[in-house]
Amino acid sequence: MVTAENKQVVLERYIEGAPKETDMAMKMGKIELKAPKGSGGILVKNLYLSCDPYMRGRMRDFHGSYIPPFVLSQAIEGFGVAKVLDSDNPDFKPGDFISGLTGWEEYSLIRSTWQLRKIQPDHSIPLSYHLGLLGMPGFTAYAGFYEICSPKNGEYVFVSAASGAVGQLVGQLAKLHGCYVVGSAGSSQKVDLLKNKLGFDEAFNYKEETDLDAALKRYFPEGIDIYFDNVGGAILDAALLNMRIHGRIAVCGMVSLHSISDTKGIHNLYCVVPKRIRMQGFLQSDYLQKFPQFLEHVTENFKHGKIVYIEDMNEGLETAPAAFVGLFSGRNIGKQVICVAKD
Amino acid sequence: MVTAENKQVVLERYIEGAPKETDMAMKMGKIELKAPKGSGGILVKNLYLSCDPYMRGRMRDFHGSYIPPFVLSQAIEGFGVAKVLDSDNPDFKPGDFISGLTGWEEYSLIRSTWQLRKIQPDHSIPLSYHLGLLGMPGFTAYAGFYEICSPKNGEYVFVSAASGAVGQLVGQLAKLHGCYVVGSAGSSQKVDLLKNKLGFDEAFNYKEETDLDAALKRYFPEGIDIYFDNVGGAILDAALLNMRIHGRIAVCGMVSLHSISDTKGIHNLYCVVPKRIRMQGFLQSDYLQKFPQFLEHVTENFKHGKIVYIEDMNEGLETAPAAFVGLFSGRNIGKQVICVAKD
């Protein structure tokens, strides 16, 4: 039986506000590179790991959410792409590539395999894209845009955190749908990418705007039909003032962090009445029956060069804590991924 | 040609925050009791006038809303029930009763008749009910509950301003639909009415609660499926914390006033993501195609004693300014109506 060293990133303590690097620690363990008989599990080598904002929720000692907290001192759980080394499950065989929930470690024994997805290797699609463009963030963009926003050709669409893992695909889907799309981001480099690589009609750096309401009026003189909200807080408040009648707001993500650091609150909710705004929170997991349709739509457009995707790839498991923490200050440019091993 | 004295309530000046009695004035005018030939209009004697919170919006010098401001020094426009004295329109004849937009005055010449509704007198239904139960507020309750809230049998429903013109019908429709219904109101007398006359399962006085979140947890240990929001502000913020997964919030009305006097803002919007809450503002006027269906449903239930309605009736046009201002401090008990003349 082969036993290997297994470097891990573990959660040291539960957090209250924003995560810090020191809330996590590197730990060296050992693992048998074997799926135990009768376990129904698979033993995988992790190749790429995903840093996603929702994971902050699992770092809190709070059991009332849709997903339980991480277990302290164990490898952090997250989406990853991995290669099967050994299998006690007839659906998987050594050499298969999978994506799904795995551990922040070099090797993982995955016992719960029902939500794993087998990846058919395709030289034209990087494996790591199954954590972003073709993974949970991409599907979040797809489900949020098509299932929540009820988009129509020619509508005015605003996307915040627009160069992020979700936002960049929302904007491109909206363009393919015939919408006019403006994105906001937190640096001039990101604004550049939005306009010159991701095909947004316009983009602006919200950190350079002293009056977000005025900025939105400048970019949307006719108002906003659809706001895809990845940030909450002051940008949401300004967007409410600029929505058109029967506008829709899809509330996607990192709102919770903002609500912790931002004590100002939302003041313009009254706009939802005269403007008949529909504002809707969603989780991609409620729409998984549409996943095959999503994969087909996005893969096809990607292969025809109609969709691109920007990744921020860090090398080495030990870079994961800093990369994860960086998400919340916008340090990443595009989808944050950690490369643990290339194959 | 008969000319009559015509007492009027006019708007003296545009307002910023809450309306005061002195923003309005009584004025004595004269009117010819005749619908001019070629006008297509009708000359009516106003019987009952409606005080509705939305009218505050028309007292502001703001032209960007869904309805224009009142004209200064002219009779305030609002919903009323009136009797036709003279008609230049083939659809109406002297002696007809109508409900629709008329003036806060004894007699009105109504030139725009297309939105008026003819009332078939029915001894079992007070004429004034066409301003409440069977008028705009009642239809607001109906459209909001059925078109926005997607109610299901057995769901937990919370209604704020629950004894008001809209809230009291929302609660009764929800009970008829098989829901569990709790209302909040601002006095023990109103709480009494909710529990003992209007058939709510429970009710509480929000002014006696130091912790609204705790109050809602007490009345909704399983959480809230539907919140019909007539007030915004702190109650909305507490409701967000207590919504169940896939909960719905219909945002109806007086929110705008709260947003002026309440500088605290809404802090719990982040709840919409993990709970997948749909929050939707609406105006009854978007659903007018359902009005006949509403009338039939509510009239039938009223005649069978399954729906009751509470009115706060003031006598005399000169009581209108104080009655209107009282809406915003909750002085009214039930639907606020002014009786100008009995017939």
XYZ file of C-alpha atoms in Angstrom:
686
model
C 0.000 0.000 0.000
C 1.422 3.380 -1.027
C 1.372 6.097 1.586
C 2.176 9.664 0.548
C 2.888 12.943 2.275
C -0.194 15.150 2.011
C 0.144 18.915 2.418
C -3.125 20.519 3.535
C -4.649 23.933 4.135
C -6.783 23.734 7.279
C -9.050 26.195 9.050
C -7.495 27.163 12.399
C -10.406 29.047 13.955
C -13.866 30.274 13.054
C -14.023 33.860 11.872
C -16.410 36.743 12.492
C -15.771 39.345 9.811
C -13.369 39.206 6.882
C -11.005 36.210 6.706
C -7.284 36.644 7.384
C -4.428 34.449 6.198
C -3.695 33.525 9.804
C -7.160 31.998 10.164
C -5.774 29.189 7.991
C -2.639 27.079 8.400
C -0.535 24.638 6.397
C -0.420 21.153 7.855
C 1.514 18.101 6.756
C -0.315 14.777 6.889
C -0.096 11.323 5.388
C -2.617 9.577 3.179
C -2.963 6.111 1.732
C -3.323 6.421 -2.023
C -6.129 3.909 -2.047
C -9.923 4.051 -2.001
C -10.900 1.691 0.831
C -12.888 -1.367 -0.250
C -16.570 -0.890 0.491
C -16.257 2.866 0.809
C -17.696 3.577 -2.646
C -15.225 6.441 -2.739
C -12.389 7.587 -4.949
C -8.831 8.651 -4.143
C -7.828 11.679 -6.185
C -4.816 13.861 -6.837
C -5.947 17.498 -6.714
C -4.812 19.575 -9.680
C -6.674 22.889 -9.463
C -8.550 24.379 -6.510
C -11.080 27.166 -6.597
C -11.215 30.223 -4.305
C -14.852 31.327 -4.084
C -16.362 34.099 -1.938
C -19.179 31.866 -0.636
C -16.535 29.849 1.275
C -16.248 32.673 3.793
C -19.704 31.654 5.019
C -18.383 28.197 5.885
C -15.580 29.739 7.959
C -18.113 31.059 10.457
C -19.370 28.993 13.383
C -22.935 29.313 12.124
C -25.096 26.302 11.439
C -28.240 28.015 10.167
C -27.071 28.528 6.583
C -27.664 26.476 3.476
C -24.277 24.836 3.926
C -22.538 23.752 7.165
C -19.309 25.258 8.578
C -15.913 23.736 7.825
C -14.475 21.337 10.394
C -11.549 22.921 12.240
C -8.078 21.416 11.664
C -9.272 19.523 8.611
C -8.540 20.371 4.992
C -10.808 23.164 3.773
C -13.454 21.884 1.382
C -13.928 23.557 -1.966
C -14.455 23.021 -5.648
C -11.544 21.478 -7.467
C -10.439 19.593 -10.550
C -8.702 16.327 -9.728
C -7.417 13.138 -11.300
C -8.612 9.757 -10.042
C -5.775 7.570 -8.730
C -7.854 4.762 -7.270
C -11.556 3.986 -7.230
C -13.957 1.820 -5.264
C -16.827 3.172 -7.362
C -17.888 1.653 -10.695
C -18.601 5.142 -12.125
C -14.958 6.215 -11.886
C -11.675 4.649 -12.910
C -8.028 5.625 -12.452
C -7.065 8.319 -14.938
C -10.489 9.948 -15.000
C -10.670 13.711 -14.443
C -13.405 14.997 -12.190
C -14.648 18.354 -10.908
C -16.604 18.897 -7.722
C -16.129 19.257 -3.994
C -12.679 18.139 -2.873
C -10.147 19.228 -0.228
C -7.501 21.935 -0.086
C -4.751 19.329 -0.037
C -2.600 17.352 -2.437
C -4.637 14.163 -2.310
C -8.208 13.590 -1.186
C -10.360 10.612 -0.459
C -13.798 11.604 -1.731
C -16.526 9.431 -0.228
C -19.535 11.376 -1.453
C -19.286 11.100 -5.203
C -22.852 11.785 -6.364
C -22.257 15.469 -7.070
C -18.957 14.951 -8.894
C -18.863 15.601 -12.583
C -16.608 13.628 -14.916
C -14.648 15.836 -17.302
C -13.997 14.678 -20.852
C -10.511 16.065 -21.526
C -10.625 18.507 -24.430
C -7.382 20.118 -25.573
C -9.179 23.330 -26.451
C -10.473 23.880 -22.904
C -8.067 24.261 -19.979
C -8.919 21.856 -17.136
C -9.041 24.746 -14.647
C -11.921 26.322 -16.595
C -14.152 23.689 -14.997
C -13.802 25.727 -11.792
C -14.810 28.998 -13.437
C -16.276 29.417 -16.891
C -17.701 25.868 -16.937
C -18.053 25.435 -13.181
C -20.073 26.849 -10.328
C -19.278 30.553 -10.994
C -20.094 30.223 -14.688
C -23.323 28.460 -13.898
C -24.133 31.144 -11.324
C -23.830 33.718 -14.106
C -25.959 31.629 -16.451
C -28.714 30.775 -13.955
C -28.792 34.294 -12.541
C -28.941 35.960 -15.925
C -31.446 33.708 -17.654
C -33.563 32.477 -14.719
C -33.667 35.607 -12.555
C -33.097 38.617 -14.834
C -35.667 37.801 -17.583
C -33.452 39.565 -20.146
C -34.765 41.044 -23.374
C -32.850 42.085 -26.451
C -31.822 45.741 -26.279
C -32.106 46.113 -22.524
C -29.637 48.059 -20.377
C -27.601 45.793 -18.107
C -25.316 46.783 -15.246
C -22.901 44.294 -13.656
C -20.832 44.983 -10.528
C -17.577 43.131 -9.744
C -17.775 42.735 -13.487
C -14.343 41.236 -14.107
C -14.817 38.624 -11.399
C -15.477 34.922 -11.826
C -19.230 35.459 -12.252
C -19.462 39.020 -13.562
C -17.282 38.526 -16.624
C -19.590 35.811 -17.941
C -22.778 37.717 -17.055
C -21.590 40.609 -19.197
C -20.699 38.381 -22.126
C -23.989 36.464 -21.956
C -25.823 39.788 -21.884
C -23.910 40.997 -24.954
C -24.715 37.758 -26.792
C -28.351 38.367 -25.835
C -28.317 41.770 -27.529
C -28.134 43.908 -24.395
C -26.153 47.082 -23.720
C -23.743 46.228 -20.904
C -21.776 48.352 -18.462
C -19.565 46.912 -15.748
C -17.985 48.332 -12.623
C -14.709 47.127 -11.149
C -12.081 48.301 -8.689
C -9.021 49.147 -10.805
C -8.153 50.712 -14.126
C -6.582 47.436 -15.250
C -9.902 45.659 -14.691
C -11.805 48.425 -16.471
C -9.430 47.981 -19.398
C -10.084 44.249 -19.523
C -13.838 44.797 -19.418
C -13.776 47.167 -22.368
C -11.005 45.676 -24.457
C -11.091 41.966 -23.795
C -14.504 41.067 -22.386
C -16.565 43.134 -24.822
C -18.470 45.317 -22.338
C -19.870 48.463 -23.974
C -18.574 50.576 -21.115
C -16.895 50.096 -17.769
C -15.836 52.281 -14.864
C -13.696 52.134 -11.718
C -16.086 52.640 -8.822
C -13.194 53.661 -6.565
C -12.650 56.726 -8.715
C -16.275 57.860 -8.502
C -17.193 60.193 -5.678
C -20.883 60.006 -6.593
C -22.017 56.560 -7.709
C -25.498 57.820 -8.551
C -24.008 60.390 -10.916
C -21.713 57.744 -12.431
C -24.650 55.461 -13.188
C -26.630 58.373 -14.648
C -23.671 59.065 -16.935
C -23.476 55.462 -18.176
C -27.221 54.837 -18.161
C -28.964 58.070 -19.161
C -32.061 55.976 -19.918
C -31.786 53.940 -16.704
C -30.991 50.308 -15.932
C -33.270 47.391 -16.832
C -31.176 44.680 -15.204
C -28.690 44.980 -12.371
C -26.663 41.859 -11.658
C -25.480 42.572 -8.126
C -22.274 40.917 -6.955
C -21.444 43.400 -4.206
C -24.426 44.959 -2.395
C -23.727 48.082 -0.329
C -23.344 51.523 -1.854
C -23.402 50.326 -5.468
C -26.723 48.559 -4.927
C -28.102 51.680 -3.263
C -27.074 53.818 -6.244
C -28.402 51.263 -8.721
C -31.842 51.364 -7.036
C -32.040 55.076 -7.864
C -31.264 54.350 -11.497
C -33.470 51.367 -12.234
C -36.100 51.669 -14.941
C -39.730 50.750 -14.458
C -40.137 46.963 -14.136
C -36.383 46.620 -13.615
C -34.896 43.447 -12.179
C -32.082 43.025 -9.693
C -30.430 39.628 -9.343
C -28.678 39.497 -5.981
C -25.838 37.074 -6.307
C -23.111 37.085 -3.873
C -20.671 38.808 -1.739
C -23.316 41.036 -0.268
C -22.846 39.360 3.071
C -19.298 40.587 3.490
C -20.295 44.126 2.621
C -23.099 43.981 5.099
C -20.542 43.278 7.790
C -18.120 46.042 6.936
C -20.701 48.549 5.727
C -22.811 49.979 8.505
C -24.543 52.541 6.330
C -27.373 50.334 5.187
C -29.515 50.569 2.073
C -31.582 53.745 1.857
C -33.182 53.671 -1.557
C -35.308 50.552 -1.298
C -38.435 52.719 -1.512
C -37.686 52.914 -5.253
C -38.964 49.376 -5.704
C -42.598 50.516 -5.411
C -43.023 53.266 -8.037
C -40.567 51.448 -10.315
C -42.107 48.017 -9.653
C -38.651 46.538 -9.221
C -38.204 42.818 -8.701
C -35.200 42.031 -6.549
C -34.306 38.407 -6.129
C -31.632 36.498 -4.292
C -30.635 33.147 -5.757
C -28.282 30.213 -5.443
C -27.126 28.372 -8.531
C -27.769 25.042 -6.799
C -31.531 25.567 -7.177
C -31.195 25.391 -10.971
C -28.920 22.395 -11.503
C -31.374 20.799 -13.925
C -30.196 23.489 -16.379
C -26.508 22.602 -15.989
C -26.229 20.476 -19.171
C -27.862 23.249 -21.195
C -25.434 25.763 -19.650
C -22.407 23.603 -20.490
C -23.490 23.230 -24.081
C -24.284 26.931 -24.559
C -21.084 28.236 -22.998
C -18.761 25.577 -24.440
C -20.043 26.201 -27.934
C -19.671 29.954 -27.667
C -16.226 29.565 -26.129
C -15.079 27.287 -28.957
C -16.343 29.768 -31.527
C -14.412 32.555 -29.815
C -17.572 34.369 -28.746
C -16.845 33.989 -25.047
C -13.468 34.465 -23.367
C -12.517 33.937 -19.738
C -9.913 35.512 -17.489
C -8.254 33.484 -14.759
C -5.978 34.532 -11.952
C -3.848 31.429 -11.462
C -1.633 31.024 -8.379
C 0.961 28.282 -8.290
C 1.230 26.029 -5.250
C -1.128 24.992 -2.471
C 0.649 27.284 -0.004
C -0.548 30.320 -1.999
C -4.194 29.418 -1.355
C -4.803 31.293 1.937
C -3.484 34.610 0.591
C -5.328 34.143 -2.691
C -8.576 33.462 -0.852
C -8.198 36.467 1.440
C -7.369 38.609 -1.583
C -10.809 37.949 -3.070
C -12.372 40.251 -0.515
C -10.164 43.205 -1.342
C -10.430 42.606 -5.080
C -6.759 41.630 -5.446
C -7.601 38.907 -7.974
C -8.042 39.730 -11.640
C -10.584 37.306 -12.993
C -11.417 33.916 -11.563
C -9.053 32.978 -8.717
C -7.648 29.466 -9.098
C -4.810 27.623 -7.327
C -2.697 25.181 -9.312
C -1.660 22.368 -6.986
C -0.268 20.113 -9.709
C -0.455 20.165 -13.500
C -1.347 16.479 -13.877
C -78.094 77.656 -15.592
C -77.652 76.761 -11.934
C -74.517 78.012 -10.239
C -73.632 76.649 -6.816
C -71.160 77.454 -4.089
C -68.348 74.893 -4.188
C -66.213 74.335 -1.095
C -62.786 72.910 -1.986
C -59.635 71.558 -0.311
C -56.627 72.879 -2.241
C -52.887 72.295 -1.943
C -51.203 75.501 -0.762
C -47.565 74.540 -1.281
C -45.460 71.557 -2.268
C -44.101 69.541 0.609
C -40.769 67.874 1.340
C -41.324 65.417 4.177
C -44.534 64.529 5.954
C -47.659 66.547 5.051
C -49.096 69.029 7.556
C -52.661 70.339 7.739
C -51.399 73.824 6.909
C -50.066 72.577 3.562
C -53.722 72.458 2.531
C -56.436 75.128 2.710
C -60.197 75.435 2.368
C -61.311 77.637 -0.490
C -64.791 78.720 -1.554
C -65.509 78.737 -5.285
C -68.465 78.676 -7.623
C -69.365 76.046 -10.169
C -71.983 75.703 -12.886
C -73.868 72.475 -12.279
C -73.704 71.578 -15.945
C -71.441 69.428 -18.118
C -70.482 71.764 -21.009
C -71.720 70.666 -24.442
C -68.930 69.070 -26.419
C -66.804 68.414 -23.316
C -67.690 64.722 -23.113
C -67.549 65.229 -19.352
C -69.874 64.784 -16.411
C -70.807 67.109 -13.562
C -70.944 65.216 -10.277
C -71.837 65.779 -6.666
C -69.100 64.218 -4.518
C -70.389 61.960 -1.750
C -67.353 60.149 -0.319
C -63.669 60.978 -0.717
C -60.736 58.696 -0.060
C -57.570 59.546 1.905
C -54.770 57.377 0.533
C -51.059 57.419 1.472
C -49.921 57.493 -2.182
C -51.358 61.021 -2.435
C -48.431 62.342 -0.441
C -46.292 61.657 -3.519
C -48.425 64.044 -5.553
C -47.896 66.792 -2.967
C -44.205 66.938 -3.835
C -42.849 69.101 -6.645
C -41.419 66.040 -8.359
C -42.283 65.151 -11.933
C -40.338 61.911 -12.290
C -42.890 59.631 -10.650
C -45.587 57.473 -12.150
C -48.165 60.160 -11.455
C -47.770 63.972 -11.739
C -47.899 66.426 -8.816
C -51.127 68.190 -7.837
C -51.700 71.670 -9.246
C -51.356 74.303 -6.508
C -54.500 76.205 -5.496
C -56.754 73.710 -7.244
C -58.886 71.059 -5.597
C -56.799 68.061 -4.581
C -57.485 65.083 -6.833
C -58.308 61.733 -5.313
C -60.565 58.728 -5.495
C -64.186 59.379 -4.658
C -67.717 58.120 -5.005
C -70.018 60.660 -6.638
C -73.478 61.056 -8.114
C -73.913 62.319 -11.664
C -75.954 65.556 -11.856
C -75.423 66.315 -15.535
C -73.745 64.475 -18.362
C -72.391 65.283 -21.816
C -71.300 61.677 -22.184
C -73.547 58.906 -23.502
C -72.092 56.409 -20.989
C -73.402 58.324 -17.978
C -76.764 59.825 -17.063
C -78.000 61.933 -14.168
C -78.583 59.782 -11.100
C -75.742 57.342 -11.882
C -73.221 56.624 -9.144
C -69.564 56.487 -10.135
C -66.243 55.849 -8.456
C -62.914 57.073 -9.701
C -60.685 60.142 -9.694
C -62.588 63.260 -8.672
C -61.796 66.416 -6.661
C -61.699 67.244 -2.959
C -64.689 69.572 -3.359
C -68.472 69.469 -3.233
C -69.010 69.318 -6.996
C -66.620 68.349 -9.758
C -66.604 68.556 -13.516
C -64.879 65.351 -14.620
C -63.618 65.604 -18.197
C -61.581 62.434 -18.312
C -64.172 59.731 -17.810
C -62.496 56.628 -19.246
C -61.206 55.383 -15.898
C -64.465 55.947 -14.038
C -66.423 52.949 -12.906
C -70.196 52.968 -12.724
C -71.535 51.581 -9.450
C -74.698 49.508 -9.421
C -76.314 50.543 -6.123
C -76.678 47.537 -3.842
C -78.309 48.004 -0.449
C -76.025 45.407 1.107
C -72.827 47.285 0.215
C -72.215 50.814 1.524
C -71.345 53.226 -1.304
C -68.151 54.273 0.499
C -66.822 50.697 0.291
C -66.063 51.420 -3.360
C -63.174 53.542 -2.036
C -61.782 50.777 0.158
C -62.813 47.171 0.116
C -64.021 47.325 -3.503
C -61.784 50.172 -4.643
C -58.100 50.863 -5.177
C -56.910 49.739 -1.707
C -58.871 46.507 -1.896
C -57.557 45.830 -5.361
C -54.032 46.610 -4.141
C -54.459 43.886 -1.519
C -55.849 41.461 -4.094
C -53.251 42.112 -6.811
C -50.394 42.179 -4.319
C -51.417 38.982 -2.612
C -52.318 36.876 -5.626
C -50.024 38.332 -8.322
C -46.902 39.061 -6.258
C -46.927 36.760 -3.226
C -47.614 33.415 -5.001
C -49.444 32.147 -1.891
C -49.838 28.481 -1.048
C -52.205 26.853 1.406
C -50.635 26.536 4.851
C -47.977 29.198 4.394
C -46.987 31.689 7.103
C -48.019 35.245 6.210
C -47.026 38.467 7.942
C -48.816 41.762 7.218
C -47.705 45.153 8.541
C -50.091 48.104 8.950
C -52.480 45.196 9.088
C -55.629 47.051 10.102
C -55.171 49.644 7.362
C -57.120 49.987 4.126
C -54.961 47.411 2.334
C -53.643 45.258 5.175
C -57.013 44.212 6.577
C -58.025 42.678 3.259
C -54.619 41.054 2.672
C -54.980 39.230 5.979
C -58.504 38.064 5.224
C -57.615 36.908 1.700
C -54.676 35.003 3.179
C -56.950 33.334 5.752
C -59.433 32.376 3.013
C -56.450 30.903 1.132
C -55.599 28.644 4.076
C -52.598 30.580 5.374
C -51.533 31.313 8.948
C -51.666 35.101 9.313
C -50.098 37.499 11.811
C -50.512 41.258 11.605
C -48.711 44.168 13.197
C -50.338 47.485 14.014
C -49.692 50.540 16.165
C -52.220 50.355 18.997
C -53.865 47.816 21.261
C -57.265 48.743 19.815
C -56.039 47.826 16.327
C -54.514 44.596 17.607
C -57.872 43.767 19.133
C -59.663 44.366 15.855
C -57.168 42.191 13.986
C -57.670 39.260 16.324
C -61.340 39.610 17.153
C -62.958 41.123 14.106
C -60.682 40.571 11.129
C -59.829 36.938 11.851
C -56.040 37.182 12.025
C -54.475 34.238 13.876
C -52.283 36.589 15.891
C -51.463 40.276 16.022
C -49.086 42.517 17.930
C -48.477 46.188 18.636
C -45.077 46.974 17.151
C -44.769 50.052 19.368
C -44.673 47.803 22.413
C -41.860 45.636 21.036
C -38.313 46.665 21.879
C -36.894 43.946 19.628
C -38.842 43.419 16.418
C -36.673 40.452 15.422
C -37.538 38.712 18.693
C -41.221 39.573 18.256
C -41.296 37.982 14.809
C -39.443 34.930 16.088
C -42.125 34.595 18.764
C -44.998 34.753 16.272
C -43.219 32.868 13.498
C -41.031 30.193 15.119
C -40.916 28.453 11.724
C -40.260 31.677 9.814
C -42.255 33.774 7.343
C -43.143 32.621 3.828
C -44.852 35.824 2.729
C -44.374 39.331 4.053
C -46.828 41.909 2.731
C -44.954 45.111 3.482
C -46.970 48.288 3.947
C -44.380 50.207 5.978
C -40.734 49.508 5.102
C -38.125 50.610 7.653
C -37.343 48.652 10.805
C -40.181 46.146 10.378
C -38.962 45.221 6.903
C -35.430 44.867 8.251
C -36.623 42.511 10.999
C -38.803 40.558 8.563
C -35.783 39.920 6.306
C -34.096 38.124 9.205
C -37.154 35.921 9.666
C -38.013 34.959 6.111
C -38.003 31.304 5.149
C -36.179 29.914 2.160
C -37.870 31.007 -1.090
C -39.863 33.604 0.840
C -41.599 36.455 -0.934
C -41.915 40.085 0.072
C -44.528 42.239 -1.642
C -43.558 45.868 -1.184
C -46.699 47.893 -1.302
C -46.727 51.316 -0.026
C -45.840 53.842 2.494
C -42.190 52.903 2.404
C -41.360 56.249 0.871
C -42.464 58.171 3.922
C -40.442 55.959 6.199
C -37.397 56.374 4.061
C -37.657 60.097 4.653
C -38.022 59.976 8.395
C -35.882 56.893 8.969
C -32.204 57.474 8.371
C -31.112 54.078 9.626
C -31.442 52.232 6.353
C -31.992 48.548 5.707
C -29.185 46.321 6.973
C -30.407 42.786 6.453
C -30.786 42.686 2.684
C -27.944 40.151 2.520
C -30.533 37.604 3.691
C -32.057 37.545 0.209
C -29.188 35.418 -1.154
C -29.013 32.348 1.136
C -32.796 32.467 1.561
C -33.443 33.098 -2.154
C -35.964 35.790 -1.266
C -37.965 37.496 -3.976
C -38.797 41.084 -3.086
C -41.058 42.913 -5.428
C -42.538 46.391 -5.570
C -45.842 46.749 -7.365
C -48.628 49.144 -8.282
C -52.194 47.906 -8.547
C -52.635 49.836 -11.794
C -50.442 47.291 -13.612
C -53.034 44.570 -12.982
C -56.319 46.276 -13.858
C -57.296 43.462 -16.218
C -57.953 41.455 -13.039
C -60.294 44.057 -11.551
C -63.561 42.333 -12.558
C -62.326 39.057 -11.074
C -61.357 40.908 -7.868
C -64.779 42.567 -7.595
C -66.558 39.269 -7.990
C -64.341 37.409 -5.509
C -64.471 40.045 -2.790
C -68.150 40.981 -3.243
C -69.219 37.361 -2.997
C -67.158 36.709 0.122
C -68.397 39.943 1.666
C -72.027 39.032 1.013
C -71.498 35.626 2.583
C -69.987 37.245 5.667
C -66.548 35.782 4.996
C -64.916 39.195 4.595
C -65.536 42.265 6.740
C -64.169 45.764 6.356
C -63.386 48.525 8.822
C -63.796 52.150 7.829
C -62.795 55.321 9.611
C -65.439 57.779 8.395
C -65.024 61.520 8.946
C -67.965 63.823 8.348
C -67.531 66.980 6.283
C -65.070 68.113 3.637
C -63.304 70.376 6.139
C -62.157 67.304 8.091
C -60.200 66.008 5.084
C -56.801 67.704 5.680
C -56.532 66.460 9.280
C -57.740 62.996 8.296
C -55.159 62.803 5.515
C -52.310 63.956 7.760
C -53.436 61.449 10.398
C -52.756 58.549 8.016
C -49.031 59.029 8.482
C -49.150 58.775 12.253
C -51.606 55.881 12.188
C -54.457 57.929 13.699
C -57.030 56.253 11.446
C -58.549 52.923 12.378
C -59.281 51.147 9.139
C -59.818 52.745 5.765
C -59.946 56.560 6.045
C -62.930 58.046 4.193
C -64.490 61.520 4.204
C -68.252 61.848 3.866
C -68.991 65.047 1.934
C -72.681 64.336 1.424
C -74.859 61.285 1.954
C -76.639 61.562 -1.416
